[in-house]
Structures are given as C-alpha cells and as structure tokens.
Coordinates of C-alpha atoms and ligand atoms in Angstrom, one line a residue:
M1 CA -25.2 5.3 36.7
D2 CA -25.0 3.2 33.6
T3 CA -27.9 1.0 32.9
P4 CA -27.0 -2.5 31.7
S5 CA -27.9 -1.5 28.1
S6 CA -25.9 1.7 28.0
L7 CA -23.0 -0.1 29.8
R8 CA -23.1 -2.8 27.2
R9 CA -23.0 -0.2 24.4
A10 CA -20.1 1.6 26.1
L11 CA -18.2 -1.7 26.3
I12 CA -18.9 -2.4 22.7
K13 CA -17.8 1.1 21.8
A14 CA -14.6 0.6 23.7
A15 CA -13.9 -2.6 22.0
M16 CA -14.5 -1.0 18.6
L17 CA -12.1 1.8 19.3
T18 CA -9.3 -0.6 20.2
P19 CA -7.8 -2.0 17.0
A20 CA -6.3 -5.0 18.7
L21 CA -9.7 -6.1 20.0
P22 CA -12.3 -7.7 17.7
L23 CA -15.6 -5.9 17.1
L24 CA -18.7 -7.2 18.6
N25 CA -21.1 -9.1 16.5
A26 CA -24.8 -8.4 16.7
C27 CA -25.8 -11.4 14.6
K28 CA -27.6 -13.5 17.2
T29 CA -28.3 -16.3 14.7
D30 CA -24.5 -16.6 14.4
S31 CA -23.8 -16.8 18.0
A32 CA -24.2 -20.5 18.4
T33 CA -21.4 -21.1 16.0
A34 CA -19.2 -18.1 16.8
N35 CA -15.6 -18.8 17.7
P36 CA -15.6 -19.3 21.5
T37 CA -13.3 -17.1 23.6
T38 CA -12.4 -17.1 27.2
P39 CA -13.2 -13.7 28.9
P40 CA -10.8 -12.5 31.5
A41 CA -11.8 -13.2 35.1
P42 CA -13.4 -10.2 36.8
S43 CA -11.4 -8.6 39.6
P44 CA -12.8 -9.0 43.2
G45 CA -15.8 -6.6 43.6
Q46 CA -16.1 -6.0 39.9
P47 CA -19.6 -6.6 38.6
V48 CA -19.9 -9.5 36.2
I49 CA -21.4 -8.3 32.9
E50 CA -23.1 -10.7 30.7
P51 CA -22.8 -9.3 27.2
E52 CA -26.0 -9.7 25.2
I53 CA -24.0 -9.7 22.0
P54 CA -21.2 -12.2 21.4
P55 CA -17.7 -11.0 20.2
N56 CA -17.5 -10.2 16.5
L57 CA -14.9 -12.8 15.7
G58 CA -16.9 -14.0 12.7
V59 CA -18.3 -17.5 12.3
R60 CA -16.1 -20.5 12.1
G61 CA -16.7 -22.9 9.2
S62 CA -14.9 -25.2 6.9
H63 CA -12.9 -22.5 5.0
N64 CA -12.3 -19.7 7.4
P65 CA -11.4 -16.4 5.7
R66 CA -8.1 -14.6 6.6
G67 CA -5.9 -11.9 5.3
M68 CA -8.7 -9.5 4.4
H69 CA -7.6 -6.3 2.6
V70 CA -9.3 -3.5 0.6
S71 CA -8.2 -1.6 -2.5
L72 CA -9.6 0.5 -5.2
L73 CA -10.1 -0.7 -8.8
N74 CA -10.8 2.3 -10.9
D75 CA -12.9 5.1 -9.4
S76 CA -11.5 5.9 -6.0
H77 CA -14.9 6.8 -4.6
K78 CA -17.1 4.2 -6.2
S79 CA -15.0 1.0 -6.5
R80 CA -13.6 -1.3 -3.8
G81 CA -11.6 -4.5 -4.2
I82 CA -11.9 -6.9 -1.4
T83 CA -9.4 -9.7 -1.2
W84 CA -8.9 -12.6 1.2
F85 CA -7.5 -16.1 1.5
T86 CA -8.8 -19.5 2.6
D87 CA -6.8 -22.7 3.1
Q88 CA -7.2 -25.5 0.6
S89 CA -5.5 -25.0 -2.7
D90 CA -7.7 -26.7 -5.3
G91 CA -11.0 -25.3 -4.2
K92 CA -12.5 -28.8 -4.5
N93 CA -15.9 -28.8 -2.7
A94 CA -15.1 -25.4 -1.3
P95 CA -18.2 -23.2 -0.9
A96 CA -18.4 -20.2 -3.2
A97 CA -16.7 -17.3 -1.5
M98 CA -18.6 -14.0 -1.3
V99 CA -18.7 -10.5 0.2
Q100 CA -21.8 -9.4 2.0
W101 CA -21.8 -5.6 2.4
S102 CA -24.0 -2.5 2.8
H103 CA -23.5 1.2 3.2
I104 CA -23.6 2.6 6.8
D105 CA -26.4 5.0 7.5
P106 CA -24.8 8.0 9.2
S107 CA -27.4 7.9 12.0
W108 CA -26.3 4.4 13.1
D109 CA -24.1 3.9 16.1
E110 CA -21.4 1.3 16.5
V111 CA -23.8 -1.4 17.5
D112 CA -26.1 -0.8 14.5
V113 CA -23.1 -1.2 12.3
I114 CA -22.6 -4.8 13.4
N115 CA -26.2 -5.6 13.9
L116 CA -27.2 -8.0 11.2
V117 CA -30.7 -8.7 12.5
D118 CA -32.1 -5.2 12.2
H119 CA -29.6 -4.0 9.6
P120 CA -28.8 -6.9 7.2
L121 CA -25.9 -6.7 4.8
S122 CA -28.1 -6.3 1.8
N123 CA -25.6 -6.8 -1.0
T124 CA -23.8 -10.0 -2.0
I125 CA -20.9 -10.1 -4.5
F126 CA -19.3 -13.4 -5.4
A127 CA -15.5 -13.5 -5.6
D128 CA -13.2 -14.8 -8.3
S129 CA -11.2 -17.6 -6.7
T130 CA -7.8 -18.9 -7.8
A131 CA -5.0 -21.0 -6.2
T132 CA -2.7 -18.8 -4.0
T133 CA 0.8 -18.7 -5.4
G134 CA 2.9 -21.4 -3.8
V135 CA 0.8 -22.3 -0.8
G136 CA -2.2 -24.6 -0.2
A137 CA -4.7 -21.9 -0.2
Q138 CA -7.1 -20.0 -2.4
T139 CA -7.1 -16.2 -3.1
H140 CA -10.6 -14.6 -3.4
K141 CA -11.1 -11.3 -5.1
A142 CA -14.4 -9.4 -5.2
S143 CA -15.1 -6.2 -7.0
L144 CA -17.7 -3.8 -5.4
Q145 CA -19.3 -0.8 -7.0
L146 CA -20.7 1.6 -4.4
N147 CA -24.0 3.2 -5.3
K148 CA -23.7 5.7 -2.5
P149 CA -20.0 6.6 -2.5
E150 CA -20.5 9.4 0.0
L151 CA -21.2 6.7 2.7
A152 CA -18.9 4.3 4.5
I153 CA -19.4 0.6 4.0
R154 CA -19.3 -2.4 6.2
Y155 CA -18.5 -5.9 5.0
R156 CA -17.8 -9.5 5.8
V157 CA -16.4 -12.2 3.6
G158 CA -16.9 -16.0 3.5
S159 CA -20.0 -18.1 3.3
D160 CA -22.5 -19.9 5.5
E161 CA -20.7 -23.2 5.2
G162 CA -17.1 -21.9 4.9
G163 CA -17.3 -19.4 7.7
W164 CA -17.6 -15.7 8.0
S165 CA -15.0 -13.1 8.8
P166 CA -15.7 -10.4 11.4
I167 CA -17.5 -7.3 10.0
F168 CA -15.1 -4.6 8.9
T169 CA -15.8 -1.0 8.1
V170 CA -14.3 1.2 5.3
P171 CA -14.8 4.9 5.4
A172 CA -16.1 6.7 2.4
S173 CA -13.3 8.3 0.3
A174 CA -12.5 11.8 1.4
K175 CA -14.2 14.6 -0.6
A176 CA -12.0 16.6 -2.9
D177 CA -12.7 19.9 -1.2
T178 CA -11.7 18.7 2.2
N179 CA -8.3 17.9 3.8
W180 CA -7.5 14.3 3.4
H181 CA -4.4 12.1 4.1
F182 CA -2.4 9.4 2.5
V183 CA 0.6 7.5 4.0
H184 CA 3.6 5.9 2.1
F185 CA 6.4 3.7 3.1
G186 CA 8.2 0.7 1.7
D187 CA 10.5 -2.2 2.7
H188 CA 8.3 -3.5 5.5
G189 CA 8.8 -7.2 6.4
I190 CA 7.4 -9.2 9.3
G191 CA 10.1 -8.6 12.0
P192 CA 9.9 -6.6 15.2
L193 CA 10.7 -3.2 13.6
A194 CA 8.0 -3.7 10.9
Q195 CA 5.4 -4.6 13.6
R196 CA 6.4 -1.6 15.6
L197 CA 5.8 0.6 12.6
T198 CA 2.4 -1.0 11.9
A199 CA 1.4 -0.5 15.5
E200 CA 2.4 3.1 15.4
L201 CA 0.5 3.7 12.1
T202 CA -2.8 2.3 13.5
K203 CA -2.8 5.1 16.2
P204 CA -5.7 7.6 15.6
Q205 CA -3.4 10.6 15.2
Y206 CA -2.1 9.1 11.9
H207 CA -5.5 8.6 10.4
H208 CA -5.3 8.3 6.6
N209 CA -7.7 7.7 3.8
L210 CA -5.2 5.8 1.6
L211 CA -2.2 3.7 2.2
L212 CA 0.5 3.3 -0.4
L213 CA 3.0 0.4 0.0
A214 CA 6.2 1.1 -2.0
G215 CA 7.3 -2.5 -2.6
D216 CA 9.5 -5.0 -0.7
I217 CA 6.4 -5.7 1.3
S218 CA 6.7 -9.1 3.1
Y219 CA 10.2 -10.3 2.1
A220 CA 8.8 -13.7 1.5
D221 CA 11.5 -14.2 -1.2
G222 CA 9.8 -17.4 -2.4
N223 CA 8.9 -18.6 1.1
Q224 CA 5.2 -18.1 0.4
P225 CA 3.8 -18.6 3.9
V226 CA 5.6 -15.4 4.9
W227 CA 3.0 -13.5 2.9
D228 CA 0.3 -15.0 5.1
T229 CA 2.2 -13.8 8.2
W230 CA 2.4 -10.3 6.7
F231 CA -1.3 -10.2 6.0
D232 CA -2.1 -11.5 9.5
Q233 CA 0.1 -8.9 11.1
N234 CA -1.4 -6.1 9.1
Q235 CA -5.0 -7.1 8.8
A236 CA -6.1 -4.4 11.3
L237 CA -4.6 -1.8 9.0
V238 CA -5.4 -3.0 5.5
S239 CA -8.9 -4.5 6.1
S240 CA -10.3 -1.0 6.7
T241 CA -8.0 1.3 4.8
V242 CA -7.9 1.5 1.0
T243 CA -4.4 0.1 0.3
M244 CA -2.4 0.1 -3.0
A245 CA 0.9 -1.5 -3.6
V246 CA 3.7 -1.7 -6.2
P247 CA 6.2 -4.5 -6.4
G248 CA 9.9 -4.3 -5.4
N249 CA 12.9 -6.6 -6.0
H250 CA 11.8 -8.9 -3.2
E251 CA 8.4 -9.4 -4.9
S252 CA 10.4 -10.5 -8.0
K253 CA 11.6 -13.6 -6.1
D254 CA 8.0 -14.7 -5.5
A255 CA 7.0 -16.3 -8.8
D256 CA 5.8 -19.8 -8.4
P257 CA 8.5 -22.2 -9.8
D258 CA 5.8 -24.7 -10.5
D259 CA 3.9 -22.3 -12.6
P260 CA 2.7 -24.2 -15.6
F261 CA 2.9 -21.0 -17.7
V262 CA 6.7 -20.6 -17.1
I263 CA 8.4 -20.2 -20.5
P264 CA 12.2 -20.8 -20.4
L265 CA 13.9 -18.1 -22.5
G266 CA 17.6 -18.4 -22.6
D267 CA 18.9 -17.8 -19.1
I268 CA 15.7 -16.2 -17.9
A269 CA 12.1 -17.4 -17.8
L270 CA 8.9 -15.6 -18.2
F271 CA 7.1 -16.2 -14.9
R272 CA 3.5 -15.2 -14.9
D273 CA 2.3 -16.2 -11.4
Y274 CA 3.9 -13.6 -9.1
A275 CA 2.6 -13.8 -5.6
F276 CA 2.2 -10.0 -5.6
N277 CA -0.2 -10.1 -8.6
N278 CA -2.1 -13.0 -6.9
R279 CA -2.5 -11.4 -3.5
F280 CA -3.3 -7.8 -4.4
H281 CA -6.4 -6.7 -6.3
Q282 CA -5.5 -3.6 -8.3
P283 CA -6.6 -1.8 -11.5
G284 CA -6.1 -4.0 -14.5
G285 CA -4.7 -6.8 -12.4
V286 CA -1.1 -5.8 -13.3
S287 CA 1.8 -4.4 -11.4
F288 CA 1.6 -1.0 -13.0
Y289 CA -1.5 1.2 -13.1
G290 CA -2.8 4.7 -12.8
F291 CA -5.6 6.1 -10.7
D292 CA -7.0 9.3 -9.4
Y293 CA -7.7 10.1 -5.8
N294 CA -9.5 13.4 -5.8
R295 CA -7.2 16.0 -7.5
I296 CA -4.1 13.8 -7.5
H297 CA -3.2 11.4 -10.3
F298 CA -1.0 8.5 -9.2
F299 CA 0.9 6.2 -11.5
G300 CA 2.2 3.0 -9.9
F301 CA 5.4 2.0 -11.7
S302 CA 7.0 -1.4 -11.1
G303 CA 10.3 -0.1 -12.3
G304 CA 11.2 -3.4 -13.9
A305 CA 10.8 -5.4 -10.7
F306 CA 9.1 -8.1 -12.8
I307 CA 11.5 -7.8 -15.7
E308 CA 11.0 -11.5 -16.2
D309 CA 7.3 -11.1 -17.2
G310 CA 8.4 -9.4 -20.4
K311 CA 6.2 -6.3 -19.8
I312 CA 8.8 -3.6 -19.1
L313 CA 8.5 -2.0 -22.5
Q314 CA 4.7 -2.2 -22.4
E315 CA 4.9 -0.6 -19.0
I316 CA 7.1 2.3 -20.1
I317 CA 4.8 2.9 -23.1
T318 CA 1.8 2.9 -20.7
M319 CA 3.5 5.3 -18.4
E320 CA 4.3 7.7 -21.2
A321 CA 0.6 7.8 -22.3
N322 CA -0.6 8.0 -18.8
L323 CA 1.6 10.9 -17.7
A324 CA 0.9 12.8 -21.0
R325 CA -2.8 12.5 -20.3
A326 CA -2.4 13.5 -16.7
A327 CA -0.4 16.6 -17.8
V328 CA -3.3 17.6 -20.1
R329 CA -5.8 17.2 -17.3
R330 CA -3.6 19.2 -14.9
A331 CA -3.3 22.0 -17.4
A332 CA -7.1 22.0 -17.8
G333 CA -7.5 22.4 -14.1
M334 CA -9.0 18.9 -13.6
I335 CA -6.3 17.8 -11.2
D336 CA -3.6 19.5 -9.2
F337 CA -0.8 17.0 -8.9
I338 CA 0.9 14.1 -10.7
I339 CA 2.6 11.6 -8.4
V340 CA 4.7 8.6 -9.5
F341 CA 4.6 5.8 -6.9
Q342 CA 7.3 3.1 -7.2
H343 CA 9.6 0.9 -5.3
Y344 CA 13.0 1.8 -6.8
T345 CA 14.7 5.1 -6.1
V346 CA 15.6 7.3 -9.0
W347 CA 18.4 9.0 -7.0
T348 CA 19.9 7.8 -3.8
D349 CA 22.7 8.3 -1.3
Q350 CA 22.3 5.0 0.5
E351 CA 25.7 3.7 1.3
G352 CA 27.0 1.8 -1.7
R353 CA 23.9 2.0 -3.8
G354 CA 24.4 4.7 -6.3
P355 CA 24.3 5.1 -9.2
G356 CA 21.3 2.8 -9.9
N357 CA 20.0 1.5 -13.1
A358 CA 21.3 4.3 -15.4
S359 CA 19.4 3.3 -18.6
L360 CA 16.0 3.1 -16.9
I361 CA 16.7 6.2 -14.8
L362 CA 17.4 8.1 -18.0
V363 CA 14.1 7.0 -19.6
Q364 CA 12.2 7.8 -16.5
D365 CA 13.8 11.1 -15.6
Q366 CA 13.3 12.4 -19.2
M367 CA 9.7 11.3 -19.1
M368 CA 9.0 12.9 -15.7
A369 CA 10.7 16.1 -16.8
R370 CA 8.7 16.1 -20.0
Y371 CA 5.4 15.9 -18.2
G372 CA 6.2 17.8 -15.0
V373 CA 5.7 15.1 -12.4
D374 CA 5.4 16.8 -9.0
L375 CA 6.4 14.0 -6.7
V376 CA 8.1 10.6 -6.8
I377 CA 7.5 8.5 -3.7
C378 CA 9.5 5.4 -3.4
G379 CA 11.4 3.0 -1.1
H380 CA 14.0 0.3 -1.8
D381 CA 16.9 2.0 0.1
H382 CA 16.3 1.5 3.8
I383 CA 16.8 5.1 4.7
Y384 CA 14.7 8.3 4.5
Q385 CA 15.9 10.8 2.1
R386 CA 14.0 13.7 0.6
S387 CA 15.1 15.8 -2.3
A388 CA 14.6 19.4 -3.3
P389 CA 12.7 19.8 -6.6
M390 CA 15.1 18.4 -9.2
V391 CA 15.7 17.5 -12.8
F392 CA 18.3 14.9 -13.8
G393 CA 19.7 15.0 -10.3
Q394 CA 20.1 18.8 -10.2
R395 CA 18.0 21.2 -8.2
S396 CA 15.4 22.9 -10.3
P397 CA 12.0 24.4 -9.5
L398 CA 10.6 22.7 -12.6
G399 CA 11.4 19.2 -11.3
Y400 CA 9.9 16.7 -8.9
V401 CA 10.6 16.0 -5.3
Q402 CA 11.7 12.5 -4.5
V403 CA 10.6 11.1 -1.2
M404 CA 12.4 7.9 -0.4
A405 CA 10.9 6.1 2.6
G406 CA 12.3 2.6 2.5
T407 CA 12.1 2.7 6.3
G408 CA 9.3 0.2 6.9
G409 CA 11.4 -1.8 9.3
Q410 CA 13.0 -4.7 7.3
S411 CA 16.3 -3.2 8.2
I412 CA 18.1 0.1 8.8
R413 CA 20.9 1.3 6.7
G414 CA 23.2 4.3 6.5
F415 CA 24.4 6.9 4.0
D416 CA 27.4 7.4 1.7
D417 CA 30.0 9.8 3.1
E418 CA 29.1 12.4 0.5
I419 CA 25.5 13.6 0.2
Q420 CA 24.5 14.8 -3.2
G421 CA 23.4 18.4 -3.8
W422 CA 19.7 17.6 -4.4
S423 CA 19.2 16.2 -0.9
E424 CA 17.2 18.2 1.6
K425 CA 16.9 15.7 4.4
E426 CA 18.5 12.4 5.5
F427 CA 17.4 10.2 8.4
I428 CA 18.4 6.8 9.7
G429 CA 15.7 4.7 11.4
V430 CA 12.2 3.4 10.9
G431 CA 9.3 5.6 9.8
F432 CA 6.6 6.6 7.3
C433 CA 5.5 9.6 5.4
R434 CA 2.1 11.2 5.9
Y435 CA 0.7 13.6 3.2
E436 CA -2.1 16.1 4.1
V437 CA -3.8 17.1 0.9
S438 CA -5.9 20.2 0.4
P439 CA -6.9 22.0 -2.8
G440 CA -3.6 23.0 -4.5
L441 CA -1.4 22.0 -1.6
I442 CA 0.3 18.9 -0.1
K443 CA 1.8 19.2 3.4
V444 CA 4.2 16.4 4.0
N445 CA 5.3 15.1 7.4
Y446 CA 7.7 12.2 7.9
F447 CA 7.5 10.5 11.3
G448 CA 10.3 8.2 12.4
S449 CA 12.0 6.4 15.3
K450 CA 15.7 6.9 15.2
G451 CA 18.0 4.0 14.9
I452 CA 20.1 3.5 17.9
D453 CA 23.6 2.1 17.8
T454 CA 24.4 -0.7 20.1
P455 CA 27.9 -1.9 21.0
E456 CA 27.4 -4.8 18.6
T457 CA 26.2 -2.5 15.9
P458 CA 28.2 0.7 15.8
H459 CA 27.0 3.0 13.1
G460 CA 29.2 3.7 10.2
V461 CA 31.2 0.6 10.0
G462 CA 29.3 -0.9 7.1
S463 CA 25.7 -1.6 6.1
Q464 CA 25.7 -5.1 7.4
K465 CA 26.3 -3.8 10.9
I466 CA 23.8 -1.0 10.5
E467 CA 21.2 -3.5 9.4
A468 CA 21.2 -4.9 13.0
M469 CA 20.5 -1.5 14.6
S470 CA 17.4 -1.3 16.7
V471 CA 14.9 1.5 17.4
D472 CA 13.7 2.1 20.9
A473 CA 12.9 5.8 20.6
D474 CA 9.4 7.1 20.3
F475 CA 8.2 8.2 16.8
E476 CA 8.7 11.9 16.3
L477 CA 8.3 14.4 13.5
I478 CA 11.6 14.2 11.5
D479 CA 10.8 16.2 8.4
S480 CA 8.2 18.6 7.0
F481 CA 7.8 20.2 3.6
E482 CA 5.2 21.4 1.2
V483 CA 4.4 20.9 -2.4
R484 CA 2.2 23.5 -4.1
K485 CA 0.4 23.0 -7.4
R486 CA 2.1 24.5 -10.5
Q487 CA 0.9 27.8 -11.8
P488 CA -1.3 27.5 -14.9
K489 CA 1.3 28.9 -17.2
L490 CA 3.9 26.4 -16.0
A491 CA 1.3 23.5 -16.1
K492 CA 0.7 24.3 -19.7
S493 CA 4.4 24.1 -20.5
F494 CA 4.2 20.4 -19.8
L495 CA 1.6 19.8 -22.5
K496 CA 3.4 17.5 -24.9
P497 CA 2.1 14.7 -27.2
A498 CA 2.7 11.2 -25.9
R499 CA 5.5 9.5 -27.8
S500 CA 4.4 6.4 -29.7
A501 CA 6.0 3.0 -29.1
T502 CA 7.9 3.5 -32.3
E503 CA 9.2 6.9 -31.2
L504 CA 10.2 5.5 -27.8
A505 CA 11.9 2.5 -29.5
K506 CA 14.0 4.9 -31.5
A507 CA 14.8 7.2 -28.6
Y508 CA 16.2 4.6 -26.2
N509 CA 18.3 1.5 -26.2
W510 CA 15.8 -1.1 -25.1
D511 CA 18.4 -3.9 -25.0
A512 CA 20.5 -1.9 -22.6
I513 CA 17.4 -1.1 -20.4
I514 CA 16.6 -4.7 -20.1
A515 CA 20.2 -5.7 -19.5
H516 CA 20.7 -3.0 -16.8
T517 CA 17.5 -3.8 -15.1
N518 CA 18.4 -7.5 -14.9
H519 CA 21.8 -6.5 -13.5
R520 CA 20.2 -4.2 -10.9
N521 CA 17.7 -6.8 -9.9
K522 CA 20.5 -9.3 -9.4
H523 CA 22.7 -6.9 -7.4
H524 CA 20.0 -5.2 -5.4
G525 CA 18.4 -8.4 -4.3
H526 CA 19.4 -8.0 -0.7
A527 CA 17.6 -4.8 0.1
Ligands
FE2_1 FE1 14.3 -3.1 -2.7
FE2_2 FE1 14.1 -3.4 0.6

C-alpha cells in the first residue's frame, strides 16, 4: 500500500506526465503567493489527500509571464533562446525580466526537478525586453549558453515582483550517433483543426527533439492579439521543445502600421517591425538563417515573405553562400544532409495555385541543383504533397525531395485535376511530417486525419467549399519514404564556388524577382 509520501510522488508524476495539467511546484517559499486553484471534490469513499507541494502554476505578480517558448540560437546543443511576453507595452516601472535555470541531474526524479529548496535554479540570465508588435505587451528574449549540453535543463521566467512562470523542462539535444526526430508542418492557425493537430502532436508517440514551423503560423493578419492566442494554445508544445520558424505570407501582414521606422517607398513601405521577428528568437534575429542539428544543415528561407523589408537580395546572397559552405562540409563528411526549410512551395498541384513565383523559383531551383540540396520542407498550400527527387520539376536522382505539409489546420484544400509527374503522394486533410534521423538516413512518416466531405462542403466543387471540410477521423500513417545520404563521389560533384553578389546580379533579373514576389504575395494572401 502506498505511503502518503510515495502516493504524493505518484500523484506528482501523474500530473507531470499529463501535458494539460500543470507541474507541481516544490518551492515552499512561493506557496503563499501561488495562484490558488480549486481541487476537484473527492468521490464518496475516496481518501482526501493533502498535497504537501502546491501546484506548479508559477507565482502571480504584477507582470505575469505568458507565451513561453524555446529556440536555438547558434549551436543546437549549447544554445537556447527563451522568449515570453508580459502585459504592459512601455515597460515603465516593470521589473527586469529574467530566466532562472539549471541543468537537471540525471539522478533526480520529477519532484527534484521542481524542487527549488534543495535544488535551486542556480543560473540567472536577464532578458532583452522590447514592446511587442501591435499589442500592449512586452516581448522578453533571453539567450542561454549551456555548460553541460549533454544534460536537460529546467527553467522559469519572470521576476520576484513581476511573477514567475511554472518550471519547464527542455531535454538535451539528441546525440548525433543516436536516432532523433524532428517534426514539420505549416499553416496552423488557432481554429479547431489547428488545436486538434496540436493535441495530437503532444502525444508521447510523436516525441520529437525539434519542431519546425513552416510559416502561416497564427493567421493574425495584423490582428495582433491572435498571436497571443496562438502562443497560449501551443505553450505546452513550444515551451519544452526547441522550435524554429520561418515566415509565410500571413506573417507579411503583421508589420506594425505605427512603426516609427516605416519608410514609404513608392507604393510600398519598408516595414521593420514584423510581429514574427518580434515574437521569435532565432539566429541573427532575422527571418532567414542557417543552423546545424547534428549531421543535418538547415537553411530557413523566407522566400520573399517580407519583401517589404528590402532584404530579399541580401537573403538570396546569404543562401548562396550558406548552401555552398554546406556542400563543402557534406563532401568532407562533416554532415550528411542539406535541408531548405521555407513556407512557400517550389512546385505545387494545389488547385489553382501553380505555377508560383517563376522568377524566384528559377533562382532557387538553380541554386539547390547547384549545391545538391537533399530536401525542401515547406507549407503554404493547404495540402500534403510529396515529390520524387527532382530537378526543375522533373524527376531526377540528383535532385531534392519536396515535402509540402501546409496541413496545420487553418483550412483544407484540394488538388488540380492533373497531378504533375514529380508527385509521389497527395493527401487532403490535416497532418504533420515526422522525420527519424539516424547516421546517413532519414525515415519520413506523414501522419494525417483525412478531410471528410459534408453535405455543405462536397469535395471537388472549388477550394472555398473545400476550406470548410472537417476532420473527424483518427490520425493515421499516410505516407512513408526514406532519404539516404549521397555517396561521396556524388557529394563532391556539388562542390562549387559560391557566386558573388555581382555574379548573382548578372545572372538574374532582380527587378523581375521583386515584381513577381510582390505579385505572388498579393495574390496568395488568402492561403
Ligand atoms: Fe501561405
Ligand atoms: Fe497558409
């Protein structure tokens, strides 16, 4: 029979294993100010258990943290970005916001992890705080360098006066010689389908070390509080999983119109304060960036989503140099794969969407063929479609596989009548892609819930009808495929010098790229 102590630990453990429930807080000095909760009434005959440790809801204060999420900044093992929000836009009289954190000793149990008396959070990092784009709040970003990257961390954010978040844990990054997982999807939103996907993804069988959000994330479209709803809905997922994001066309609608840095330029304006850049904490603080996770190099490409920031040419030049360097490192055996991670599709069969931005696709396809990109993972079109290895839209073993998973739940769309020759799999519904990485091999599984036609929404009569489809079916395995690392001789064939800005300027029609990107952004604004 359980003793009260072991029973208490069992209850704590049960609470910790249930994502919807808050962790328990062992900080007894905090208990007097902890947010009160009303426990459920015991059933007749059920013993009343007086917990010795109050629920880990954090500590209420004057500026309560919300929207906690974790990212990586440079080294995927040693760096962590922690971001959160507090209400009050100007920060006047606000206490300095900070992260308290420590590594987790592997010998600790779940109670030790949240015990602040015997195991204090020994490190404090102060955050950089700025006004959150378009709402009366502040965004806080802290940068952590982990001295024992092989160990998980635990953290809380806030301050004594402002209030503390619950304690969250973040596992150590997976080791390169083990199997590890990442998940990708785009086009999420805050509606019932999006929440269904989030709930599915938090199930233990989909454990993943890294989450990649392929743009069109909240669909705030300038209604900035929607971002807060998105972070509230997804906090259980992104507060404990390293999450990286790229912007989509819906993030392009999120610049603050009152931004004092707006520079009118003809019929466009250079917006600098995009909510996306404000709310995510990523390498270099920009919407495009490269990083390694073990033996994969990722390049996050905005694809011109923020054409109005005037950085598209800089971004393409950056991508050229980044992919050229990655190809060298792959040929030298330092990495196995090069993955481009972006919102926009390169090729698509979504109904009425192809062809896309021809000028930019030409630049990108030539660049990816030049350096032998292995995978392009994207969203934008609200379908799942996976290609065979392809070059310039034609099947080729030398090319990349495009995985389009714009099936985060914002809406569900259909396909053109004719499917192009590069396509290997098409699916209509909601779902996400999970990648199992081992040395030299990526096994990919797409899990989805099929869209179901209703009398009001018959499939095939137009995308507006399809948009209203619902998903009631369980998630199931829809597609599986593998990507193997390129043989050394082939990897060496992609060793090419990075073209300079001058060479790129000569090779492509930049005016056309900008004009077509503006046109695409305008006409793809709905998806
Ligand atoms: Fe999109
Ligand atoms: Fe979308």
